[in-house]
């Protein structure tokens, strides 16, 4: 099968593209060409790579035609963030391509109401924030497109993606490297809220697995959307306790008000923390498991440990004590 992956050198594509090559697919990637994949693999030598600036070509109205001209059987879109961009691509691929798979986000859901959150249910409030709102609009558009007999589409919605090569969302729901310094040193960590708020991570390779399975099972996946996360979710306090054990001690946690928390960190880190902890999300993967055979290999703490170990080994994260490699 000819498969085109848009954004193939990013978090998910770094794992998905080699998987597709190993499965015997003829793979083409489209990216800006600004970076190498996060994970080196010999399979990349067999990949056709196309350099394009999607944002610019979306403005010109030419990007969808570029993709269609490649004559793929399936298109995996990993870097679509607006309804306008998604609609333009659908219009170009309709009648030309057999299957469009879109990478959404669990932030298509708002604050959790009932746990775990299931697809197509009243488990969560309406999305908020431009990113989540756009991802939800895209998913609804794709479902409607397929329901009325148009392009066959599938949308997969990953949690907080983790893997070697980039910083994971940390115990406070942000990317502040200072949190890891504090935890590794055994110093008090200020925790806003109750500490029982939830975050649902997923390893990038598990997301890649889900896309691979959806491509292979087009008939079952068509017209559907799927939550793609680890088997379990972490609470703030549980995450901090697990992470502290990697450095040989217990977490020292101090409950603080949100006002105090905002005073002690940057605006961006505070907003990220609030966005993750206010949603307090935990998702069901029952649908993905039963329809696609999705079987994640990583628990969230295993995926996070792998990412932290890589960052420390590469000198990109500085901690107070060595990481206990046996703890992960």
CSV table of C-alpha atoms in Angstrom, one decimal:
chain,number,residue,atom,x,y,z
A,1,UNK,CA,0.0,0.0,0.0
A,2,UNK,CA,1.2,3.5,-0.8
A,3,UNK,CA,1.0,5.6,2.4
A,4,UNK,CA,1.8,9.3,2.7
A,5,UNK,CA,2.6,10.6,6.2
A,6,UNK,CA,2.3,14.4,6.7
A,7,UNK,CA,4.7,15.5,9.5
A,8,UNK,CA,6.6,12.2,9.3
A,9,UNK,CA,9.7,13.3,11.3
A,10,UNK,CA,7.9,14.4,14.4
A,11,UNK,CA,7.0,12.7,17.7
A,12,UNK,CA,4.7,10.1,16.2
A,13,UNK,CA,6.1,9.9,12.7
A,14,UNK,CA,9.5,9.0,14.0
A,15,UNK,CA,8.0,5.7,15.2
A,16,UNK,CA,5.2,5.3,12.7
A,17,UNK,CA,7.3,5.6,9.5
A,18,UNK,CA,9.7,2.7,10.3
A,19,UNK,CA,6.7,0.6,11.4
A,20,UNK,CA,5.0,1.1,8.0
A,21,UNK,CA,8.1,0.3,6.1
A,22,UNK,CA,8.6,-3.0,8.1
A,23,UNK,CA,4.9,-3.8,7.3
A,24,UNK,CA,5.7,-3.6,3.6
A,25,UNK,CA,4.2,-0.3,2.7
A,26,UNK,CA,5.6,2.2,0.2
A,27,UNK,CA,6.0,5.3,2.4
A,28,UNK,CA,6.3,8.9,1.5
A,29,UNK,CA,6.7,11.7,4.1
A,30,UNK,CA,6.0,15.4,3.8
A,31,UNK,CA,7.7,17.8,6.1
A,32,UNK,CA,9.5,21.1,6.2
A,33,UNK,CA,12.8,19.2,6.3
A,34,UNK,CA,14.0,21.1,9.3
A,35,UNK,CA,14.8,18.2,11.6
A,36,UNK,CA,15.8,14.6,11.6
A,37,UNK,CA,13.4,11.9,13.1
A,38,UNK,CA,13.7,11.5,16.9
A,39,UNK,CA,14.5,7.8,16.5
A,40,UNK,CA,17.1,6.7,13.9
A,41,UNK,CA,16.2,3.5,12.1
A,42,UNK,CA,17.5,1.8,8.9
A,43,UNK,CA,14.0,1.8,7.4
A,44,UNK,CA,14.3,5.6,6.7
A,45,UNK,CA,16.6,4.7,3.8
A,46,UNK,CA,13.6,3.3,2.0
A,47,UNK,CA,11.3,6.3,2.6
A,48,UNK,CA,10.5,8.9,-0.1
A,49,UNK,CA,10.8,12.3,1.5
A,50,UNK,CA,9.1,15.4,0.2
A,51,UNK,CA,9.9,18.9,1.5
A,52,UNK,CA,7.1,21.3,1.8
A,53,UNK,CA,5.8,24.2,3.9
A,54,UNK,CA,2.3,23.2,4.7
A,55,UNK,CA,1.3,26.5,6.3
A,56,UNK,CA,2.4,28.5,3.3
A,57,UNK,CA,0.9,26.1,0.8
A,58,UNK,CA,-2.4,26.0,2.8
A,59,UNK,CA,-2.5,29.8,2.3
A,60,UNK,CA,-2.0,29.3,-1.4
A,61,UNK,CA,-4.5,26.5,-1.6
A,62,UNK,CA,-2.0,24.1,-3.1
A,63,UNK,CA,-1.1,21.7,-0.3
A,64,UNK,CA,-4.0,19.3,-0.7
A,65,UNK,CA,-3.3,19.0,-4.5
A,66,UNK,CA,0.4,18.3,-3.7
A,67,UNK,CA,-0.7,15.4,-1.4
A,68,UNK,CA,-3.3,14.1,-3.9
A,69,UNK,CA,-0.7,14.1,-6.7
A,70,UNK,CA,1.3,11.5,-4.9
A,71,UNK,CA,-1.6,9.0,-5.5
A,72,UNK,CA,-1.4,7.4,-2.1
A,73,UNK,CA,-3.8,4.8,-0.9
A,74,UNK,CA,-3.8,6.2,2.6
A,75,UNK,CA,-2.8,9.6,4.1
A,76,UNK,CA,-1.8,10.0,7.7
A,77,UNK,CA,-2.1,13.7,8.8
A,78,UNK,CA,-0.1,14.3,12.0
A,79,UNK,CA,0.2,18.1,11.8
A,80,UNK,CA,-3.2,19.5,11.1
A,81,UNK,CA,-4.4,22.1,13.7
A,82,UNK,CA,-7.3,24.1,12.1
A,83,UNK,CA,-10.7,23.2,10.6
A,84,UNK,CA,-9.8,25.2,7.6
A,85,UNK,CA,-6.7,23.3,6.9
A,86,UNK,CA,-8.4,19.9,7.4
A,87,UNK,CA,-11.4,20.8,5.2
A,88,UNK,CA,-9.0,21.9,2.4
A,89,UNK,CA,-7.2,18.6,2.5
A,90,UNK,CA,-10.4,16.6,2.5
A,91,UNK,CA,-11.7,18.5,-0.5
A,92,UNK,CA,-8.5,17.7,-2.4
A,93,UNK,CA,-8.4,14.0,-1.4
A,94,UNK,CA,-12.1,13.2,-1.9
A,95,UNK,CA,-12.4,10.7,-4.7
A,96,UNK,CA,-8.6,10.5,-5.0
A,97,UNK,CA,-7.5,8.7,-1.9
A,98,UNK,CA,-8.9,5.6,-0.1
A,99,UNK,CA,-8.4,6.6,3.5
A,100,UNK,CA,-7.4,9.7,5.5
A,101,UNK,CA,-6.3,9.3,9.1
A,102,UNK,CA,-6.1,12.4,11.3
A,103,UNK,CA,-4.1,12.9,14.5
A,104,UNK,CA,-6.4,14.7,16.9
A,105,UNK,CA,-5.9,15.2,20.7
A,106,UNK,CA,-7.6,14.2,23.9
A,107,UNK,CA,-8.0,18.0,24.4
A,108,UNK,CA,-10.9,17.7,22.0
A,109,UNK,CA,-12.6,17.0,25.4
A,110,UNK,CA,-13.0,19.6,28.2
A,111,UNK,CA,-13.1,19.1,31.9
A,112,UNK,CA,-13.8,15.5,32.9
A,113,UNK,CA,-17.3,14.7,34.2
A,114,UNK,CA,-17.3,10.9,34.4
A,115,UNK,CA,-14.3,8.7,34.3
A,116,UNK,CA,-13.0,7.1,32.2
A,117,UNK,CA,-13.9,9.4,29.3
A,118,UNK,CA,-15.3,7.4,26.3
A,119,UNK,CA,-15.8,8.4,22.7
A,120,UNK,CA,-19.1,9.7,21.8
A,121,UNK,CA,-20.4,10.0,25.4
A,122,UNK,CA,-21.2,12.7,27.9
A,123,UNK,CA,-18.1,11.9,29.9
A,124,UNK,CA,-16.5,15.4,29.4
A,125,UNK,CA,-17.6,19.0,29.1
A,126,UNK,CA,-17.2,21.0,25.9
A,127,UNK,CA,-13.6,21.7,24.9
A,128,UNK,CA,-12.0,25.0,25.6
A,129,UNK,CA,-8.9,26.8,24.3
A,130,UNK,CA,-8.3,27.2,20.6
A,131,UNK,CA,-6.3,24.1,20.2
A,132,UNK,CA,-8.9,21.8,21.7
A,133,UNK,CA,-11.8,23.5,20.0
A,134,UNK,CA,-10.1,23.2,16.6
A,135,UNK,CA,-9.3,19.5,17.2
A,136,UNK,CA,-12.9,18.8,18.1
A,137,UNK,CA,-14.2,20.6,15.1
A,138,UNK,CA,-11.9,18.7,12.8
A,139,UNK,CA,-13.0,15.3,14.3
A,140,UNK,CA,-16.7,16.2,13.9
A,141,UNK,CA,-16.1,17.3,10.3
A,142,UNK,CA,-14.3,14.1,9.4
A,143,UNK,CA,-17.0,11.9,10.9
A,144,UNK,CA,-19.7,13.9,9.0
A,145,UNK,CA,-17.7,13.7,5.8
A,146,UNK,CA,-17.6,9.9,6.0
A,147,UNK,CA,-21.2,9.5,7.2
A,148,UNK,CA,-22.5,11.3,4.1
A,149,UNK,CA,-20.6,9.0,1.8
A,150,UNK,CA,-17.5,11.2,1.1
A,151,UNK,CA,-13.9,10.4,2.0
A,152,UNK,CA,-13.2,7.5,4.3
A,153,UNK,CA,-11.7,9.0,7.4
A,154,UNK,CA,-10.5,8.0,10.9
A,155,UNK,CA,-9.4,10.2,13.7
A,156,UNK,CA,-7.1,9.1,16.6
A,157,UNK,CA,-6.8,11.2,19.7
A,158,UNK,CA,-3.5,10.7,21.7
A,159,UNK,CA,-3.0,11.7,25.3
A,160,UNK,CA,0.2,13.5,26.4
A,161,UNK,CA,2.8,12.0,24.0
A,162,UNK,CA,6.0,10.8,25.6
A,163,UNK,CA,9.2,9.4,24.1
A,164,UNK,CA,12.9,9.8,23.9
A,165,UNK,CA,13.9,13.0,22.3
A,166,UNK,CA,11.7,15.6,24.1
A,167,UNK,CA,10.5,16.7,27.5
A,168,UNK,CA,7.4,14.9,28.9
A,169,UNK,CA,4.6,16.7,30.6
A,170,UNK,CA,5.8,16.6,34.2
A,171,UNK,CA,4.1,16.0,37.5
A,172,UNK,CA,2.7,19.5,37.7
A,173,UNK,CA,1.3,19.4,34.2
A,174,UNK,CA,3.9,21.5,32.5
A,175,UNK,CA,7.3,21.4,30.8
A,176,UNK,CA,9.3,23.2,33.5
A,177,UNK,CA,12.7,21.4,33.9
A,178,UNK,CA,13.1,22.9,37.3
A,179,UNK,CA,10.4,20.5,38.6
A,180,UNK,CA,12.8,17.6,37.9
A,181,UNK,CA,15.6,19.4,39.6
A,182,UNK,CA,13.4,19.9,42.7
A,183,UNK,CA,12.2,16.3,42.7
A,184,UNK,CA,15.6,14.8,42.2
A,185,UNK,CA,17.0,16.9,45.1
A,186,UNK,CA,14.3,15.8,47.5
A,187,UNK,CA,13.2,19.4,48.0
A,188,UNK,CA,9.6,20.5,48.6
A,189,UNK,CA,7.5,20.7,45.5
A,190,UNK,CA,4.6,23.1,45.5
A,191,UNK,CA,1.5,21.4,44.2
A,192,UNK,CA,-1.5,23.5,43.3
A,193,UNK,CA,-5.0,22.0,43.7
A,194,UNK,CA,-5.7,18.8,45.5
A,195,UNK,CA,-3.0,16.6,43.9
A,196,UNK,CA,-5.6,14.1,42.9
A,197,UNK,CA,-5.9,15.6,39.4
A,198,UNK,CA,-5.2,13.2,36.5
A,199,UNK,CA,-3.0,13.2,33.4
A,200,UNK,CA,-3.1,10.5,30.8
A,201,UNK,CA,0.2,10.0,28.9
A,202,UNK,CA,1.0,7.7,26.0
A,203,UNK,CA,4.3,6.6,24.4
A,204,UNK,CA,4.7,7.8,20.9
A,205,UNK,CA,5.3,4.3,19.7
A,206,UNK,CA,2.0,3.2,21.1
A,207,UNK,CA,0.3,6.0,19.1
A,208,UNK,CA,2.2,4.8,16.0
A,209,UNK,CA,0.9,1.3,16.7
A,210,UNK,CA,-2.6,2.6,16.7
A,211,UNK,CA,-2.2,4.3,13.4
A,212,UNK,CA,-0.6,1.2,11.8
A,213,UNK,CA,-3.5,-0.9,13.0
A,214,UNK,CA,-6.1,1.6,11.7
A,215,UNK,CA,-4.4,1.6,8.3
A,216,UNK,CA,-4.4,-2.2,8.1
A,217,UNK,CA,-8.1,-2.3,9.2
A,218,UNK,CA,-9.6,0.4,7.0
A,219,UNK,CA,-13.1,-1.0,7.0
A,220,UNK,CA,-13.3,-1.3,10.8
A,221,UNK,CA,-11.7,2.1,11.3
A,222,UNK,CA,-13.6,4.1,8.7
A,223,UNK,CA,-15.9,6.8,10.2
A,224,UNK,CA,-14.6,6.2,13.7
A,225,UNK,CA,-12.6,8.1,16.3
A,226,UNK,CA,-10.5,6.6,19.0
A,227,UNK,CA,-8.8,7.6,22.3
A,228,UNK,CA,-5.2,6.5,22.2
A,229,UNK,CA,-3.6,6.5,25.6
A,230,UNK,CA,-1.6,4.3,28.0
A,231,UNK,CA,-3.6,1.6,30.0
A,232,UNK,CA,-3.7,3.8,33.1
A,233,UNK,CA,-3.5,7.5,34.1
A,234,UNK,CA,-1.4,9.2,36.8
A,235,UNK,CA,-2.5,11.5,39.5
A,236,UNK,CA,-0.3,14.5,40.3
A,237,UNK,CA,0.8,13.1,43.7
A,238,UNK,CA,1.2,9.6,42.3
A,239,UNK,CA,3.3,10.9,39.5
A,240,UNK,CA,5.5,12.9,41.8
A,241,UNK,CA,5.9,9.9,44.2
A,242,UNK,CA,6.9,7.6,41.4
A,243,UNK,CA,9.4,10.1,39.9
A,244,UNK,CA,11.0,10.8,43.3
A,245,UNK,CA,11.6,7.1,43.7
A,246,UNK,CA,13.7,7.1,40.5
A,247,UNK,CA,16.1,9.3,42.4
A,248,UNK,CA,16.1,7.1,45.6
A,249,UNK,CA,13.8,9.0,47.9
A,250,UNK,CA,10.2,9.9,48.7
A,251,UNK,CA,8.5,13.0,47.2
A,252,UNK,CA,8.2,16.0,49.5
A,253,UNK,CA,5.0,17.7,48.4
A,254,UNK,CA,3.5,21.0,49.7
A,255,UNK,CA,0.0,22.1,48.9
A,256,UNK,CA,-0.1,25.7,47.6
A,257,UNK,CA,-2.9,27.9,46.3
A,258,UNK,CA,-3.0,28.6,42.6
A,259,UNK,CA,-2.2,32.3,43.3
A,260,UNK,CA,0.9,31.2,45.1
A,261,UNK,CA,1.8,28.8,42.4
A,262,UNK,CA,1.5,31.5,39.7
A,263,UNK,CA,3.8,33.7,41.7
A,264,UNK,CA,6.5,31.1,41.8
A,265,UNK,CA,6.7,30.2,38.2
A,266,UNK,CA,6.3,31.7,34.7
A,267,UNK,CA,3.0,32.6,33.1
A,268,UNK,CA,3.4,29.9,30.4
A,269,UNK,CA,4.2,27.1,32.9
A,270,UNK,CA,1.3,28.2,35.2
A,271,UNK,CA,-1.2,28.2,32.3
A,272,UNK,CA,0.0,24.8,31.1
A,273,UNK,CA,-0.4,23.4,34.6
A,274,UNK,CA,-3.9,24.8,34.9
A,275,UNK,CA,-4.9,23.5,31.5
A,276,UNK,CA,-3.8,20.0,32.3
A,277,UNK,CA,-5.0,19.8,35.9
A,278,UNK,CA,-8.3,21.5,35.4
A,279,UNK,CA,-9.2,19.0,32.7
A,280,UNK,CA,-8.1,16.1,35.0
A,281,UNK,CA,-8.7,13.5,32.3
A,282,UNK,CA,-8.6,9.7,32.2
A,283,UNK,CA,-9.7,7.9,29.1
A,284,UNK,CA,-11.0,4.5,28.1
A,285,UNK,CA,-9.2,2.6,25.4
A,286,UNK,CA,-11.8,-0.1,25.2
A,287,UNK,CA,-13.0,1.0,21.8
A,288,UNK,CA,-9.5,1.1,20.3
A,289,UNK,CA,-8.7,-2.3,21.8
A,290,UNK,CA,-11.9,-4.0,20.6
A,291,UNK,CA,-12.1,-2.5,17.1
A,292,UNK,CA,-8.4,-2.1,16.2
A,293,UNK,CA,-6.7,-4.5,18.5
A,294,UNK,CA,-4.8,-1.6,20.1
A,295,UNK,CA,-2.5,-3.0,22.9
A,296,UNK,CA,-0.2,-0.3,24.4
A,297,UNK,CA,3.2,-1.7,25.5
A,298,UNK,CA,3.9,1.1,27.9
A,299,UNK,CA,2.4,2.1,31.2
A,300,UNK,CA,2.7,5.9,31.6
A,301,UNK,CA,5.6,5.8,34.1
A,302,UNK,CA,7.6,3.5,31.9
A,303,UNK,CA,7.2,5.9,29.0
A,304,UNK,CA,8.1,8.9,31.1
A,305,UNK,CA,11.1,7.1,32.6
A,306,UNK,CA,12.5,6.4,29.2
A,307,UNK,CA,12.1,10.0,28.2
A,308,UNK,CA,13.8,11.4,31.3
A,309,UNK,CA,16.6,8.9,31.0
A,310,UNK,CA,17.3,10.0,27.4
A,311,UNK,CA,17.2,13.7,28.4
A,312,UNK,CA,19.7,13.1,31.2
A,313,UNK,CA,22.0,11.0,29.1
A,314,UNK,CA,22.0,13.6,26.4
A,315,UNK,CA,22.8,16.5,28.8
A,316,UNK,CA,19.4,18.1,28.1
A,317,UNK,CA,18.1,17.8,31.6
A,318,UNK,CA,20.1,18.5,34.7
A,319,UNK,CA,19.2,16.8,38.0
A,320,UNK,CA,20.6,16.8,41.5
A,321,UNK,CA,21.1,13.0,41.9
A,322,UNK,CA,21.7,10.1,39.4
A,323,UNK,CA,18.7,8.4,38.0
A,324,UNK,CA,18.3,4.8,39.4
A,325,UNK,CA,18.2,2.9,36.1
A,326,UNK,CA,16.8,-0.2,37.9
A,327,UNK,CA,13.8,1.8,39.2
A,328,UNK,CA,12.2,2.2,35.7
